[in-house]
CSV table of C-alpha atoms in Angstrom, one decimal:
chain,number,residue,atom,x,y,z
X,30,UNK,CA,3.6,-17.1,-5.5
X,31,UNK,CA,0.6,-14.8,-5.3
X,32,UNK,CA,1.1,-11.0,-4.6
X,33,UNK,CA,0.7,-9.5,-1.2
X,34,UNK,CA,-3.0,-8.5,-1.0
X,35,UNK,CA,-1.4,-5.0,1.2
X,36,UNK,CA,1.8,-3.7,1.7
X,37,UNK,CA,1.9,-0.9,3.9
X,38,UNK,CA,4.7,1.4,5.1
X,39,UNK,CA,4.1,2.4,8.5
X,40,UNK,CA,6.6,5.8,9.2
X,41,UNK,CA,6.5,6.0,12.8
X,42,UNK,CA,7.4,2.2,13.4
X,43,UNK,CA,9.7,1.7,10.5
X,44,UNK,CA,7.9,-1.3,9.6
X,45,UNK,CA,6.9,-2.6,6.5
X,46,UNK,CA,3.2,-4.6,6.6
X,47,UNK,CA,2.9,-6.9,3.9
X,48,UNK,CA,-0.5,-9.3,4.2
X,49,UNK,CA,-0.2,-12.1,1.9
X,50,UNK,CA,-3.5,-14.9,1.3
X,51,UNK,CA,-2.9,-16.3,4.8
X,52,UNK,CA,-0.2,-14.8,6.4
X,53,UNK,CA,0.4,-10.8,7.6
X,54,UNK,CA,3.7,-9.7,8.7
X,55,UNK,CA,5.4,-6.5,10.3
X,56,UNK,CA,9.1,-6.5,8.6
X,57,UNK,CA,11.2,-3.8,10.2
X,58,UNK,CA,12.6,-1.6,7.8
X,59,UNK,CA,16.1,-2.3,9.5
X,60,UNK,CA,16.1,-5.8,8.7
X,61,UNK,CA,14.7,-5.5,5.3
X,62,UNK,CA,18.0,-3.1,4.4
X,63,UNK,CA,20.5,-5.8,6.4
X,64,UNK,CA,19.2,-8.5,4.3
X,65,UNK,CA,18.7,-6.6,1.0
X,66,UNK,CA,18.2,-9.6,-2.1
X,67,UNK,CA,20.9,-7.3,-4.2
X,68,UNK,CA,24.2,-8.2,-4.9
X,69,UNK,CA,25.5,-5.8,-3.0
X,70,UNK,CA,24.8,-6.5,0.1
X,71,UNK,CA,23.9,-10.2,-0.6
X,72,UNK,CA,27.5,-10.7,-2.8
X,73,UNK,CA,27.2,-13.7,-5.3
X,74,UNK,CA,27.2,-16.4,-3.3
X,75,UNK,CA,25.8,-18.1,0.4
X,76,UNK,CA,29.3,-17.0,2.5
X,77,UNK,CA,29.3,-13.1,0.4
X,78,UNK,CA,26.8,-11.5,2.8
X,79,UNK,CA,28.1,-8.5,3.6
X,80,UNK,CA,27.6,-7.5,7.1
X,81,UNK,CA,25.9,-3.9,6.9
X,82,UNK,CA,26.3,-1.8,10.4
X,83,UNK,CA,24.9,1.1,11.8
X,84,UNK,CA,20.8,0.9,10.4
X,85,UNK,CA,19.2,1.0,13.5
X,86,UNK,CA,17.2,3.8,12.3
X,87,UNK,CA,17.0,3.3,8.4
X,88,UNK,CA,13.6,4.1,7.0
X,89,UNK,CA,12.1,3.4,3.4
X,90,UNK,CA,11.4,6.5,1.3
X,91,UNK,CA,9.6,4.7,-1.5
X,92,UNK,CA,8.3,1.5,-2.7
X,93,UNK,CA,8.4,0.7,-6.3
X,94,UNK,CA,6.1,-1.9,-8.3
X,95,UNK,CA,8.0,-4.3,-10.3
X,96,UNK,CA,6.3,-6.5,-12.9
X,97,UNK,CA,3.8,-8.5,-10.5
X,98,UNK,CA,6.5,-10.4,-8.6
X,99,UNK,CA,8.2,-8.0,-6.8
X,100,UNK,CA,8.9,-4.4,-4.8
X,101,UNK,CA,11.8,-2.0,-5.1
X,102,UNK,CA,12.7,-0.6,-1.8
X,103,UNK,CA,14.4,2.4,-1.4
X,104,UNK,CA,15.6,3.9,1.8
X,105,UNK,CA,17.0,6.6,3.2
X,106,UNK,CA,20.7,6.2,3.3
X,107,UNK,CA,20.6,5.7,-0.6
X,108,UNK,CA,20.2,2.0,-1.0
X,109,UNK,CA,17.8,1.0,-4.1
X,110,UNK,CA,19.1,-1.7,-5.6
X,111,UNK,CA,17.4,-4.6,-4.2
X,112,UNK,CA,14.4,-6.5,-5.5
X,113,UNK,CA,11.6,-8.1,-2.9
X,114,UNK,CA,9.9,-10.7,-4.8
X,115,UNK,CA,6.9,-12.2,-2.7
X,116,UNK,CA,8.5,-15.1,-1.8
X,117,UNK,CA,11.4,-13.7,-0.5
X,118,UNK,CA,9.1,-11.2,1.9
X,119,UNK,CA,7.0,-14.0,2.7
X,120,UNK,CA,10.4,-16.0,4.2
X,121,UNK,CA,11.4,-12.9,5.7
X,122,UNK,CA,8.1,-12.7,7.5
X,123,UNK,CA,7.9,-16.0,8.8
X,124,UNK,CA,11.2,-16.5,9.6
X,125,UNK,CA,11.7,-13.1,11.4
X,126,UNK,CA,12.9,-14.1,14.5
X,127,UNK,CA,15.7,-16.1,12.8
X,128,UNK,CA,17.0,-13.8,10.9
X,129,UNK,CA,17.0,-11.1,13.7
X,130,UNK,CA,18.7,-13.6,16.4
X,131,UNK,CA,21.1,-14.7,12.9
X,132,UNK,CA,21.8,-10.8,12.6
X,133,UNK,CA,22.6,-9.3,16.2
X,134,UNK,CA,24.7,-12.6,16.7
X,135,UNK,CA,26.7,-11.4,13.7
X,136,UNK,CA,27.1,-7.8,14.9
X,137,UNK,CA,28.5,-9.3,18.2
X,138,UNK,CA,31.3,-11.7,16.3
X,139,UNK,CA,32.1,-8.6,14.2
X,140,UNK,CA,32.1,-6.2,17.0
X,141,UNK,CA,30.0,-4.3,15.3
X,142,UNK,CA,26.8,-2.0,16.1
X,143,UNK,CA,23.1,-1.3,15.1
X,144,UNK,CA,23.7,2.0,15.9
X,145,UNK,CA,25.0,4.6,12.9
X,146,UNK,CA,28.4,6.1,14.0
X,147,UNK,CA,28.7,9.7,14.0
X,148,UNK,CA,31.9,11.2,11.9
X,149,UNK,CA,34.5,13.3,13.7
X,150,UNK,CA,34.1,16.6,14.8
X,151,UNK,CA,29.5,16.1,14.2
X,152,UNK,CA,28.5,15.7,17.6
X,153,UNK,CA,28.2,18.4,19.7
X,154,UNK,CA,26.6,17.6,22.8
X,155,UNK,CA,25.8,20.8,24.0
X,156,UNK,CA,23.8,21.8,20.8
């Protein structure tokens, strides 16, 4: 597959633009971290996914050039490990609403949230 012709990071909407020959997506950075290609989150296998919580506000610090068939994406809570060849963020693009509708279903069966919990004794609501 051919190389984006632009991928932009937009800050203030979390989204990542990425404008391909004929097609231009808006991939929030949320689902780009919850369906990370590495083996950590992916596993090694179709049934390894590992459900990843709480990156309703996750944000990309840097995007990385690798070779001419992909982009290292590294966010905020210290993920780096996956690699975004073009045809992976080309499916992720056209198939957005799938894999959103495939990931809040998850959260539900898990009982799980988009939102980041906050550790004992950190939230102070007067402050």
């Amino acid at each position: 597959m051919q190389p984006p012709r632009k991928i932009v990071y937009h800050k203030k909407s979390r989204t990542l633009e990425v404008n391909f020959e004929t097609t231009a997506s808006l991939i929030p950075a949320e689902l780009l971290r919850v369906y990370s290609p590495s083996a950590e989150v992916r596993g090694h296998g179709a049934d390894q996914r590992k459900l990843e919580t709480g990156k309703k506000y996750v944000a990309i610090k840097k995007i990385e050039p690798v070779g001419n068939y992909a982009v290292r994406l590294i966010f905020d809570d210290g993920h780096d490990s996956g690699l975004y060849a073009w045809d992976y963020l080309h499916q992720l693009g056209e198939n957005l609403d799938s894999y959103w509708q495939e990931y809040l279903a998850d959260l539900k069966a898990a009982n799980a949230s988009r939102l980041p919990t906050i550790p004992v004794g950190q939230w102070n609501p007067k402050a």
